[in-house]
Tab-separated table of N, CA and C in Angstrom:
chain	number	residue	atom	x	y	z
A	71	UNK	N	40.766	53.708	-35.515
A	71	UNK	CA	40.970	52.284	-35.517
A	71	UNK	C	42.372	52.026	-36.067
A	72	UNK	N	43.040	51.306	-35.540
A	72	UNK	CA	44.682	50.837	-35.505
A	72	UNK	C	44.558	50.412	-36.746
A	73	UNK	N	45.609	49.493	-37.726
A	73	UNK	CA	45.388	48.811	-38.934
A	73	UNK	C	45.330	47.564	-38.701
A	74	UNK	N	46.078	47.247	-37.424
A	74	UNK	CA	45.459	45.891	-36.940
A	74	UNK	C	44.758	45.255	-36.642
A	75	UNK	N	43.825	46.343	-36.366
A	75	UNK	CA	42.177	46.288	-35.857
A	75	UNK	C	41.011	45.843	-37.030
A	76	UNK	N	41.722	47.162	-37.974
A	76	UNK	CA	41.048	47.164	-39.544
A	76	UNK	C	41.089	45.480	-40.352
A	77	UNK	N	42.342	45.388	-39.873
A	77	UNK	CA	42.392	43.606	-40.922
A	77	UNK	C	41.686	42.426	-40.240
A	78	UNK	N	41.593	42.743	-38.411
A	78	UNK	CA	41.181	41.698	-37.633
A	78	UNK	C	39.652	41.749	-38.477
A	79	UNK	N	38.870	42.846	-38.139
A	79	UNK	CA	37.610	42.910	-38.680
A	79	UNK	C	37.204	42.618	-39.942
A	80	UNK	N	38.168	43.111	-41.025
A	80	UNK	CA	38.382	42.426	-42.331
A	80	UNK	C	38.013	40.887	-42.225
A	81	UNK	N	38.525	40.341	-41.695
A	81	UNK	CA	39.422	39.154	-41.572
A	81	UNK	C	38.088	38.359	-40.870
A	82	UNK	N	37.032	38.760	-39.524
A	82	UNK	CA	36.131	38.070	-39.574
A	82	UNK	C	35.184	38.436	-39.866
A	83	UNK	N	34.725	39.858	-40.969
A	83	UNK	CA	33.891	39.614	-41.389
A	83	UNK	C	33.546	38.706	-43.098
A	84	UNK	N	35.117	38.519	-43.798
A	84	UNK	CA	35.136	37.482	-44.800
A	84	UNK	C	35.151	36.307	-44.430
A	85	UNK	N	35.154	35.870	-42.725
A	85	UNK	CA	34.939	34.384	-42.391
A	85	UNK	C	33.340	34.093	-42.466
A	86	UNK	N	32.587	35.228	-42.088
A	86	UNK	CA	31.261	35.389	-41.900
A	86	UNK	C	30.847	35.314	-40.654
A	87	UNK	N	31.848	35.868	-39.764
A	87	UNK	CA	31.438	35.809	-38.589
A	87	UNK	C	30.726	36.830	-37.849
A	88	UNK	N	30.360	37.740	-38.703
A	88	UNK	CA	29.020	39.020	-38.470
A	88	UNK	C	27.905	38.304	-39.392
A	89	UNK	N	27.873	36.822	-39.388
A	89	UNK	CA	26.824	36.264	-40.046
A	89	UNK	C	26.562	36.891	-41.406
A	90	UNK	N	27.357	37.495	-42.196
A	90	UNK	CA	27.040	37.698	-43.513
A	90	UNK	C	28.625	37.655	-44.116
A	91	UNK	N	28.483	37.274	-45.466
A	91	UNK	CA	29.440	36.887	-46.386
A	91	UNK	C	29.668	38.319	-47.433
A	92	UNK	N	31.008	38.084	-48.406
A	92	UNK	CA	31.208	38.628	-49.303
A	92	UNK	C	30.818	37.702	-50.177
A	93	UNK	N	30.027	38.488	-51.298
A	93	UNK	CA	30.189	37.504	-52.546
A	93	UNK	C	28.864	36.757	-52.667
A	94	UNK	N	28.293	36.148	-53.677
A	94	UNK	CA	26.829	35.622	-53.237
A	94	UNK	C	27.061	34.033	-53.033
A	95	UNK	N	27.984	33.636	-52.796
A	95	UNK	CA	28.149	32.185	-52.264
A	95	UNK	C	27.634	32.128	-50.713
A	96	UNK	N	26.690	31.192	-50.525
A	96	UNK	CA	26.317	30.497	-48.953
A	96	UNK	C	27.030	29.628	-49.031
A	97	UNK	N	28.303	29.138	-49.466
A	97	UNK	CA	28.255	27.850	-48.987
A	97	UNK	C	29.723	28.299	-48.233
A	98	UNK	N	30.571	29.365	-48.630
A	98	UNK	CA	31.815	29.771	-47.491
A	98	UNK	C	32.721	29.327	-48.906
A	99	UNK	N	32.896	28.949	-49.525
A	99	UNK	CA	33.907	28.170	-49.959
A	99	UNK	C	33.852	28.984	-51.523
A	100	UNK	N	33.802	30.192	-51.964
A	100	UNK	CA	34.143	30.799	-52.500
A	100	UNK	C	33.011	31.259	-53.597
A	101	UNK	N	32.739	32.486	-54.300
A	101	UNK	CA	32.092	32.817	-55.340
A	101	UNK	C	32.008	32.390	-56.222
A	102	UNK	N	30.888	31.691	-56.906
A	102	UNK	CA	30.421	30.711	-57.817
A	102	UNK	C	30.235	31.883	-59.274
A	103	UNK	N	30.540	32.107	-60.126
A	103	UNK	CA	30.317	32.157	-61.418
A	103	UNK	C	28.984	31.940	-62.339
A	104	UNK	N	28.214	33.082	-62.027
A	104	UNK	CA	26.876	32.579	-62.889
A	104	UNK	C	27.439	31.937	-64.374
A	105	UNK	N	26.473	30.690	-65.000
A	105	UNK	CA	26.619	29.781	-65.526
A	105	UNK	C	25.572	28.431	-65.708
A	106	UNK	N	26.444	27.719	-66.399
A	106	UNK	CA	25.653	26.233	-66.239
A	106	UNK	C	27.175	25.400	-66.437
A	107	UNK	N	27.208	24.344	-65.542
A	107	UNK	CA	27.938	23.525	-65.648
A	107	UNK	C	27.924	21.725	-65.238
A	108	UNK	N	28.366	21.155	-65.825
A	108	UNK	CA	28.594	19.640	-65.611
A	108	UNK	C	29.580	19.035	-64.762
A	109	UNK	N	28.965	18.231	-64.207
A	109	UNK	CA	30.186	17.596	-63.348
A	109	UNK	C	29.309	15.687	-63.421
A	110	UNK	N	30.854	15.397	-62.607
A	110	UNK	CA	30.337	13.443	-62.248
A	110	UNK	C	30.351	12.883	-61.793
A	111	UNK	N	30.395	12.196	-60.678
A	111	UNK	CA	30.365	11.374	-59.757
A	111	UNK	C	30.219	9.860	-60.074
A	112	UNK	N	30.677	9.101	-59.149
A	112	UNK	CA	30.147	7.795	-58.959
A	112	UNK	C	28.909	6.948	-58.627
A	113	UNK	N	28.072	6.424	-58.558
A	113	UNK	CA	27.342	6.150	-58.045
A	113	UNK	C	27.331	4.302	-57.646
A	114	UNK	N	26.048	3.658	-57.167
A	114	UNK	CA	26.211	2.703	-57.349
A	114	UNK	C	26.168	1.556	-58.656
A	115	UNK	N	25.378	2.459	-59.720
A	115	UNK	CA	25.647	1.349	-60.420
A	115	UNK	C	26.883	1.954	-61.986
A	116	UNK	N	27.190	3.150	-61.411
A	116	UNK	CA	28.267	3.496	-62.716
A	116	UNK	C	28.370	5.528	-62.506
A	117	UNK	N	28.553	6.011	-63.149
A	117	UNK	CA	28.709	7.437	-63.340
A	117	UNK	C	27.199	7.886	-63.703
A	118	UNK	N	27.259	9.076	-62.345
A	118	UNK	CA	26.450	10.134	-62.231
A	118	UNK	C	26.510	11.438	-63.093
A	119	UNK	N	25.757	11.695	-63.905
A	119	UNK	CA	26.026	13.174	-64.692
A	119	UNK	C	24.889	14.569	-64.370
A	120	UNK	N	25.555	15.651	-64.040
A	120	UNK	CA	24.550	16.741	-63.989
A	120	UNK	C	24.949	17.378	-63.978
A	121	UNK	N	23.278	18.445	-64.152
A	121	UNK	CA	24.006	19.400	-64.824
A	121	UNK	C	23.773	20.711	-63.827
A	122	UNK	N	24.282	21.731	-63.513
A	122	UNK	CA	24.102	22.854	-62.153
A	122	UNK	C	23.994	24.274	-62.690
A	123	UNK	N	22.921	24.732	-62.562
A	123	UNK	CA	22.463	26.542	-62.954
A	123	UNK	C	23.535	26.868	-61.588
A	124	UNK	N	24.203	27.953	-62.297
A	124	UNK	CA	24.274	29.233	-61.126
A	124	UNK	C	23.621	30.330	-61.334
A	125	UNK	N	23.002	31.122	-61.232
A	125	UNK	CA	22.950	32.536	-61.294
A	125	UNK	C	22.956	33.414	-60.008
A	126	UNK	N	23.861	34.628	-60.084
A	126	UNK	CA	23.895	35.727	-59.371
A	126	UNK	C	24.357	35.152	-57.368
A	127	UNK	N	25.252	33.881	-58.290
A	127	UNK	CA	26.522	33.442	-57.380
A	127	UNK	C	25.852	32.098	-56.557
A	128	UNK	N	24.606	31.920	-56.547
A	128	UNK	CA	24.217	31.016	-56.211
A	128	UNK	C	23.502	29.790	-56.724
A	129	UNK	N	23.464	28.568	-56.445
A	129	UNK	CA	22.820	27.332	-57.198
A	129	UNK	C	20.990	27.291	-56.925
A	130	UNK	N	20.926	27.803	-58.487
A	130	UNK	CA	19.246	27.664	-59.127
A	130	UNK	C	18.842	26.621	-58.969
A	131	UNK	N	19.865	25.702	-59.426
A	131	UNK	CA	18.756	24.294	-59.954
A	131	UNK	C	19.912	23.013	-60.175
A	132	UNK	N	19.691	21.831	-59.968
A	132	UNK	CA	20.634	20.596	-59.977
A	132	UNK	C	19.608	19.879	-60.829
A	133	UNK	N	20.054	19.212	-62.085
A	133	UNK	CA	19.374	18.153	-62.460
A	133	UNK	C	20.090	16.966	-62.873
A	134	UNK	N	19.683	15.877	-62.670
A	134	UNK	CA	19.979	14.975	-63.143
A	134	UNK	C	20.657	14.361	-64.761
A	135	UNK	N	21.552	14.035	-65.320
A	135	UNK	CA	21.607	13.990	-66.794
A	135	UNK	C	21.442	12.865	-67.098
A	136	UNK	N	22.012	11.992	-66.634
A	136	UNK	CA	22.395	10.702	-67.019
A	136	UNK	C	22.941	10.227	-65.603
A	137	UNK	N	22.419	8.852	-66.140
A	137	UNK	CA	22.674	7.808	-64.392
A	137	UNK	C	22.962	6.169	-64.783
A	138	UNK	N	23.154	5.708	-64.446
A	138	UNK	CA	23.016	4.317	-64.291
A	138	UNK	C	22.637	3.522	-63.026
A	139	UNK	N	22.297	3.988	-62.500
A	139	UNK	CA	21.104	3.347	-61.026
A	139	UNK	C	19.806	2.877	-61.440
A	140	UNK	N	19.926	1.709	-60.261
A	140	UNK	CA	18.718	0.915	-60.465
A	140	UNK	C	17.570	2.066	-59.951
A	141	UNK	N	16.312	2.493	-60.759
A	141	UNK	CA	15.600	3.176	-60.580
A	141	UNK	C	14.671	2.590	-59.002
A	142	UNK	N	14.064	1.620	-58.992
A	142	UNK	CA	13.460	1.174	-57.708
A	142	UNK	C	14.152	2.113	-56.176
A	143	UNK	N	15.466	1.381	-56.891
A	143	UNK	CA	16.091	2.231	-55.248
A	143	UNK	C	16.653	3.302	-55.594
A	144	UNK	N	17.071	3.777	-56.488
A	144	UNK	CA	17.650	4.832	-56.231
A	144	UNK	C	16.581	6.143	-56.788
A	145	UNK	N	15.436	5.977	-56.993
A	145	UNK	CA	14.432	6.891	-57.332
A	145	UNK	C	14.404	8.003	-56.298
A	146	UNK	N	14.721	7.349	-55.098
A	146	UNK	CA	14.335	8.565	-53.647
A	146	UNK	C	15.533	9.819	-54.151
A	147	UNK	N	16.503	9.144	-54.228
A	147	UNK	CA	17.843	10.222	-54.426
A	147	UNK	C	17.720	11.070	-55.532
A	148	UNK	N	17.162	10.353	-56.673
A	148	UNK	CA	17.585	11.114	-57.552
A	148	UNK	C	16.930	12.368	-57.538
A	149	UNK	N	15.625	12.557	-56.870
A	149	UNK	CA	14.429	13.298	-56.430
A	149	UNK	C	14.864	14.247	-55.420
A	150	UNK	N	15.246	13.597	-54.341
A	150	UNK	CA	15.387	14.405	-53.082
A	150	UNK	C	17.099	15.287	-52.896
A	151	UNK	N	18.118	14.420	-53.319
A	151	UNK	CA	19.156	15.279	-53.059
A	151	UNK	C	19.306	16.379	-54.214
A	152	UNK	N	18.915	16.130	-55.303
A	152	UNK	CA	19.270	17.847	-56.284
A	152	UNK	C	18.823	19.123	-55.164
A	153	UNK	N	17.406	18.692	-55.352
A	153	UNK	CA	16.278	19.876	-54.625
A	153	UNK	C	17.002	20.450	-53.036
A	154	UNK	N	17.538	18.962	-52.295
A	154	UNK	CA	17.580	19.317	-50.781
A	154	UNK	C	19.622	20.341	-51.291
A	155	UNK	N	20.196	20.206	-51.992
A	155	UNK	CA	21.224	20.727	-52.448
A	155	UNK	C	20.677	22.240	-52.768
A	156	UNK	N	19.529	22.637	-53.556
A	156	UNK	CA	19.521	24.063	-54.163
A	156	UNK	C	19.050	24.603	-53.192
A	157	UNK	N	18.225	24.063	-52.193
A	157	UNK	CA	17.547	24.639	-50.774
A	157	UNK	C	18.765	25.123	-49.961
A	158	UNK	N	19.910	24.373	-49.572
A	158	UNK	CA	20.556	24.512	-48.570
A	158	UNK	C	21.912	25.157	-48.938
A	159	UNK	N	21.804	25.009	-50.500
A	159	UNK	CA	23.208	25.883	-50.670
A	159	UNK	C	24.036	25.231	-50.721
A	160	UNK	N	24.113	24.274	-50.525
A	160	UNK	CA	25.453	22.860	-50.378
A	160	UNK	C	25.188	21.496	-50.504
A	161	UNK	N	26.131	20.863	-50.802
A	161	UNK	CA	26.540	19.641	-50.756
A	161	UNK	C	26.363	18.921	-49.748
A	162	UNK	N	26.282	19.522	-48.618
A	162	UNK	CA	26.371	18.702	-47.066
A	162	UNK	C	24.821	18.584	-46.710
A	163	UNK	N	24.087	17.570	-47.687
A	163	UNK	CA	22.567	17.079	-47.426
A	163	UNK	C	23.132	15.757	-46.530
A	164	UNK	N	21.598	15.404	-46.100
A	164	UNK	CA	21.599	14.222	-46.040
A	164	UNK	C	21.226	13.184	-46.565
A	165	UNK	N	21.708	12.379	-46.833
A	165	UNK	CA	21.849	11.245	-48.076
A	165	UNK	C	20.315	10.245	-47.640
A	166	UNK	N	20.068	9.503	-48.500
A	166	UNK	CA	18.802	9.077	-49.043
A	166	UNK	C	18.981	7.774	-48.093
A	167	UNK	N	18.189	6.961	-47.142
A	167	UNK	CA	18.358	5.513	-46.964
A	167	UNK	C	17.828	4.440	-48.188
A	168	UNK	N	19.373	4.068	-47.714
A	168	UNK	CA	18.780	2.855	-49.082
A	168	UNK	C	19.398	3.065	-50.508
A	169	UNK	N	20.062	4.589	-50.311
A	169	UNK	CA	20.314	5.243	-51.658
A	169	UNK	C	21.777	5.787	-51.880
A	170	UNK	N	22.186	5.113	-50.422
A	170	UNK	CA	23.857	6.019	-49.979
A	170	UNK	C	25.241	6.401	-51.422
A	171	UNK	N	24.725	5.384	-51.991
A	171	UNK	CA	25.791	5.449	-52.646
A	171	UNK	C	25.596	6.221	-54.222
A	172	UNK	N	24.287	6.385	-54.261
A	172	UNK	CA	23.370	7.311	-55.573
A	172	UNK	C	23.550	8.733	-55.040
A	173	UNK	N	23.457	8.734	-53.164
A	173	UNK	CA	23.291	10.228	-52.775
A	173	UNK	C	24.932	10.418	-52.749
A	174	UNK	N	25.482	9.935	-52.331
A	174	UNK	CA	26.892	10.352	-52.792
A	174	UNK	C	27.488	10.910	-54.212
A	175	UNK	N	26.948	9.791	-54.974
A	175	UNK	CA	27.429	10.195	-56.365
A	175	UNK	C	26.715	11.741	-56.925
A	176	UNK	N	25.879	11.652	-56.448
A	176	UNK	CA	25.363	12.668	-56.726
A	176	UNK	C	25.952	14.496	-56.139
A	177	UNK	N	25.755	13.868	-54.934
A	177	UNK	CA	26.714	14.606	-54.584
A	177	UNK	C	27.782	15.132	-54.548
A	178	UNK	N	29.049	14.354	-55.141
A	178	UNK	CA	30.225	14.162	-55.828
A	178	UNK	C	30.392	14.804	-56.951
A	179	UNK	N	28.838	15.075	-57.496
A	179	UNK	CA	28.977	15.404	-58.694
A	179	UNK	C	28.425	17.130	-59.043
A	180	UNK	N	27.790	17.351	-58.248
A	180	UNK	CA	27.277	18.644	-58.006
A	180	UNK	C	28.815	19.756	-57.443
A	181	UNK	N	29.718	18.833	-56.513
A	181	UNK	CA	30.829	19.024	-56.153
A	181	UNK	C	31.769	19.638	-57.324
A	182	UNK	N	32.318	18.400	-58.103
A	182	UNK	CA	32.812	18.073	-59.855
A	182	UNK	C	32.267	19.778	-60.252
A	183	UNK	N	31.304	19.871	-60.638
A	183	UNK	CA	30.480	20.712	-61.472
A	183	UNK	C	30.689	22.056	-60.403
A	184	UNK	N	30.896	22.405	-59.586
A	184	UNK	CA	30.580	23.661	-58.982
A	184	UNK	C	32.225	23.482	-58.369
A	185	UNK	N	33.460	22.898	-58.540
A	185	UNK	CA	34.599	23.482	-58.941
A	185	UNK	C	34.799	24.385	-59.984
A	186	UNK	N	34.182	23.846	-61.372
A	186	UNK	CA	34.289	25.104	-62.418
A	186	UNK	C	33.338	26.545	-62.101
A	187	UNK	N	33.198	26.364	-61.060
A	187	UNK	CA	32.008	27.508	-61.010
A	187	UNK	C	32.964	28.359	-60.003
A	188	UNK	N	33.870	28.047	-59.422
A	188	UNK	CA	34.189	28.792	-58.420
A	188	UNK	C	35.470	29.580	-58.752
């Protein structure tokens, strides 16, 4: 095999294009740092706080810390996007109706928090 050959293959199998990755990150966007960390976001009615397990490069667990959302509506989010985040490995859920701007913050904030992780 040429060396040009060697780096092409290099080259897509760190894109993940033999469907598997280096590193225990699913999300492509680099190796996460087992840990616990905080991050924050916006939400609708003020700043989102949480807090994010990593272990063994990937996200355990998202919880909630502190919020300022009206609980009525924003109860769906605060519930459904941590969980639908540790399932899928990422940030790129789909946001709550009714809750867009809680599932954002939230999201924003899991974001915040899993920069220091990376």
């Amino acid at each position: 095999m040429t060396r040009v050959s060697v780096v092409i293959v290099f080259l897509m199998f760190s894109a993940g294009l033999f469907g598997c990755s280096i590193g225990g990150d699913t999300t492509g966007d680099g190796e996460y740092i087992d840990g616990t960390y905080t991050g924050t976001g916006q939400g609708y009615g003020g700043e989102i706080r949480v807090l994010v397990e990593i272990a063994n490069g990937q996200i355990q667990s998202v919880n909630i810390e502190e919020h300022s959302e009206s609980e009525e509506i924003a109860d769906p989010a605060l519930d459904q996007i941590p969980s639908a985040i540790v399932e899928e490995q990422s940030t790129d859920v789909d946001n709550v109706s009714g809750a867009t701007a809680t599932s954002e913050g939230i999201k924003d904030a899991v974001e915040d928090s899993l920069e220091e992780a990376r």
